[in-house]
């Protein structure tokens, strides 16, 4: 089974598939990227709340690991997203 075919066959809502594809497009060789939620929303045309729900969908399904990041002064920064190897053939 091809990499994205496993994603398509999952029970994930379309919002999660769109966000996964966005993250996959931006991930480097290590499978990581760190766009902000507002940036993902702008680029995909989804609302901020829809992007947050999609990320939660992906986390629960095991497609993405999310590490919260903080600036030196303790303020929030964008999350680090790591695409996981889920499904056969990954």
PDB file of N, CA, C and O in Angstrom, residues 1-14 16-18 20-21 24 63 90:
ATOM      1  N   UNK A   1       0.856  -1.182   0.000  1.00  0.00           N
ATOM      2  CA  UNK A   1       0.000   0.000   0.000  1.00  0.00           C
ATOM      3  C   UNK A   1       0.895   1.236   0.000  1.00  0.00           C
ATOM      4  O   UNK A   1       1.862   1.314   0.741  1.00  0.00           O
ATOM      5  N   UNK A   2       0.581   2.192  -0.819  1.00  0.00           N
ATOM      6  CA  UNK A   2       1.372   3.408  -0.883  1.00  0.00           C
ATOM      7  C   UNK A   2       1.171   4.240   0.371  1.00  0.00           C
ATOM      8  O   UNK A   2       0.183   4.102   1.083  1.00  0.00           O
ATOM      9  N   UNK A   3       2.109   5.132   0.602  1.00  0.00           N
ATOM     10  CA  UNK A   3       2.127   5.931   1.827  1.00  0.00           C
ATOM     11  C   UNK A   3       0.818   6.661   2.093  1.00  0.00           C
ATOM     12  O   UNK A   3       0.230   6.537   3.146  1.00  0.00           O
ATOM     13  N   UNK A   4       0.344   7.424   1.151  1.00  0.00           N
ATOM     14  CA  UNK A   4      -0.874   8.211   1.379  1.00  0.00           C
ATOM     15  C   UNK A   4      -2.137   7.375   1.267  1.00  0.00           C
ATOM     16  O   UNK A   4      -3.176   7.760   1.796  1.00  0.00           O
ATOM     17  N   UNK A   5      -2.055   6.231   0.617  1.00  0.00           N
ATOM     18  CA  UNK A   5      -3.233   5.390   0.497  1.00  0.00           C
ATOM     19  C   UNK A   5      -3.729   4.953   1.879  1.00  0.00           C
ATOM     20  O   UNK A   5      -4.926   4.883   2.119  1.00  0.00           O
ATOM     21  N   UNK A   6      -2.809   4.667   2.793  1.00  0.00           N
ATOM     22  CA  UNK A   6      -3.192   4.304   4.155  1.00  0.00           C
ATOM     23  C   UNK A   6      -3.947   5.452   4.815  1.00  0.00           C
ATOM     24  O   UNK A   6      -4.933   5.235   5.513  1.00  0.00           O
ATOM     25  N   UNK A   7      -3.509   6.656   4.563  1.00  0.00           N
ATOM     26  CA  UNK A   7      -4.195   7.838   5.098  1.00  0.00           C
ATOM     27  C   UNK A   7      -5.597   7.952   4.511  1.00  0.00           C
ATOM     28  O   UNK A   7      -6.565   8.171   5.237  1.00  0.00           O
ATOM     29  N   UNK A   8      -5.717   7.769   3.212  1.00  0.00           N
ATOM     30  CA  UNK A   8      -7.020   7.879   2.550  1.00  0.00           C
ATOM     31  C   UNK A   8      -7.998   6.809   3.034  1.00  0.00           C
ATOM     32  O   UNK A   8      -9.187   7.046   3.101  1.00  0.00           O
ATOM     33  N   UNK A   9      -7.486   5.637   3.362  1.00  0.00           N
ATOM     34  CA  UNK A   9      -8.351   4.539   3.808  1.00  0.00           C
ATOM     35  C   UNK A   9      -8.705   4.637   5.290  1.00  0.00           C
ATOM     36  O   UNK A   9      -9.497   3.843   5.783  1.00  0.00           O
ATOM     37  N   UNK A  10      -8.099   5.575   5.975  1.00  0.00           N
ATOM     38  CA  UNK A  10      -8.397   5.746   7.397  1.00  0.00           C
ATOM     39  C   UNK A  10      -9.784   6.375   7.552  1.00  0.00           C
ATOM     40  O   UNK A  10     -10.391   6.821   6.584  1.00  0.00           O
ATOM     41  N   UNK A  11     -10.250   6.401   8.764  1.00  0.00           N
ATOM     42  CA  UNK A  11     -11.549   7.014   9.049  1.00  0.00           C
ATOM     43  C   UNK A  11     -11.416   8.497   9.384  1.00  0.00           C
ATOM     44  O   UNK A  11     -12.339   9.088   9.956  1.00  0.00           O
ATOM     45  N   UNK A  12     -10.298   9.088   9.046  1.00  0.00           N
ATOM     46  CA  UNK A  12     -10.078  10.498   9.364  1.00  0.00           C
ATOM     47  C   UNK A  12     -10.989  11.393   8.536  1.00  0.00           C
ATOM     48  O   UNK A  12     -11.237  11.119   7.361  1.00  0.00           O
ATOM     49  N   UNK A  13     -11.461  12.498   9.139  1.00  0.00           N
ATOM     50  CA  UNK A  13     -12.251  13.456   8.365  1.00  0.00           C
ATOM     51  C   UNK A  13     -11.368  14.176   7.340  1.00  0.00           C
ATOM     52  O   UNK A  13     -10.141  14.213   7.480  1.00  0.00           O
ATOM     53  N   UNK A  14     -11.981  14.739   6.354  1.00  0.00           N
ATOM     54  CA  UNK A  14     -11.226  15.400   5.279  1.00  0.00           C
ATOM     55  C   UNK A  14     -10.353  16.528   5.802  1.00  0.00           C
ATOM     56  O   UNK A  14      -9.276  16.767   5.268  1.00  0.00           O
ATOM     57  N   UNK A  16      -8.584  16.573   8.456  1.00  0.00           N
ATOM     58  CA  UNK A  16      -7.334  15.991   8.929  1.00  0.00           C
ATOM     59  C   UNK A  16      -6.446  15.582   7.756  1.00  0.00           C
ATOM     60  O   UNK A  16      -5.224  15.748   7.814  1.00  0.00           O
ATOM     61  N   UNK A  17      -7.035  15.077   6.708  1.00  0.00           N
ATOM     62  CA  UNK A  17      -6.265  14.684   5.527  1.00  0.00           C
ATOM     63  C   UNK A  17      -5.623  15.912   4.887  1.00  0.00           C
ATOM     64  O   UNK A  17      -4.449  15.890   4.514  1.00  0.00           O
ATOM     65  N   UNK A  18      -6.378  16.996   4.799  1.00  0.00           N
ATOM     66  CA  UNK A  18      -5.833  18.244   4.235  1.00  0.00           C
ATOM     67  C   UNK A  18      -4.653  18.736   5.071  1.00  0.00           C
ATOM     68  O   UNK A  18      -3.600  19.090   4.538  1.00  0.00           O
ATOM     69  N   UNK A  20      -2.770  16.997   7.168  1.00  0.00           N
ATOM     70  CA  UNK A  20      -1.652  16.057   7.064  1.00  0.00           C
ATOM     71  C   UNK A  20      -0.870  16.310   5.778  1.00  0.00           C
ATOM     72  O   UNK A  20       0.369  16.345   5.793  1.00  0.00           O
ATOM     73  N   UNK A  21      -1.578  16.463   4.684  1.00  0.00           N
ATOM     74  CA  UNK A  21      -0.896  16.699   3.406  1.00  0.00           C
ATOM     75  C   UNK A  21      -0.118  18.009   3.437  1.00  0.00           C
ATOM     76  O   UNK A  21       0.979  18.102   2.868  1.00  0.00           O
ATOM     77  N   UNK A  24       2.974  17.254   5.504  1.00  0.00           N
ATOM     78  CA  UNK A  24       3.861  16.379   4.742  1.00  0.00           C
ATOM     79  C   UNK A  24       4.591  17.156   3.653  1.00  0.00           C
ATOM     80  O   UNK A  24       5.769  16.894   3.375  1.00  0.00           O
ATOM     81  N   UNK A  63      -0.891   9.592  13.387  1.00  0.00           N
ATOM     82  CA  UNK A  63      -0.215  10.053  12.171  1.00  0.00           C
ATOM     83  C   UNK A  63       0.806  11.149  12.444  1.00  0.00           C
ATOM     84  O   UNK A  63       1.724  11.349  11.656  1.00  0.00           O
ATOM     85  N   UNK A  90       5.343   1.732   5.320  1.00  0.00           N
ATOM     86  CA  UNK A  90       5.921   3.049   5.631  1.00  0.00           C
ATOM     87  C   UNK A  90       7.322   2.890   6.128  1.00  0.00           C
ATOM     88  O   UNK A  90       7.724   1.988   6.708  1.00  0.00           O
TER      89      UNK A  90
END
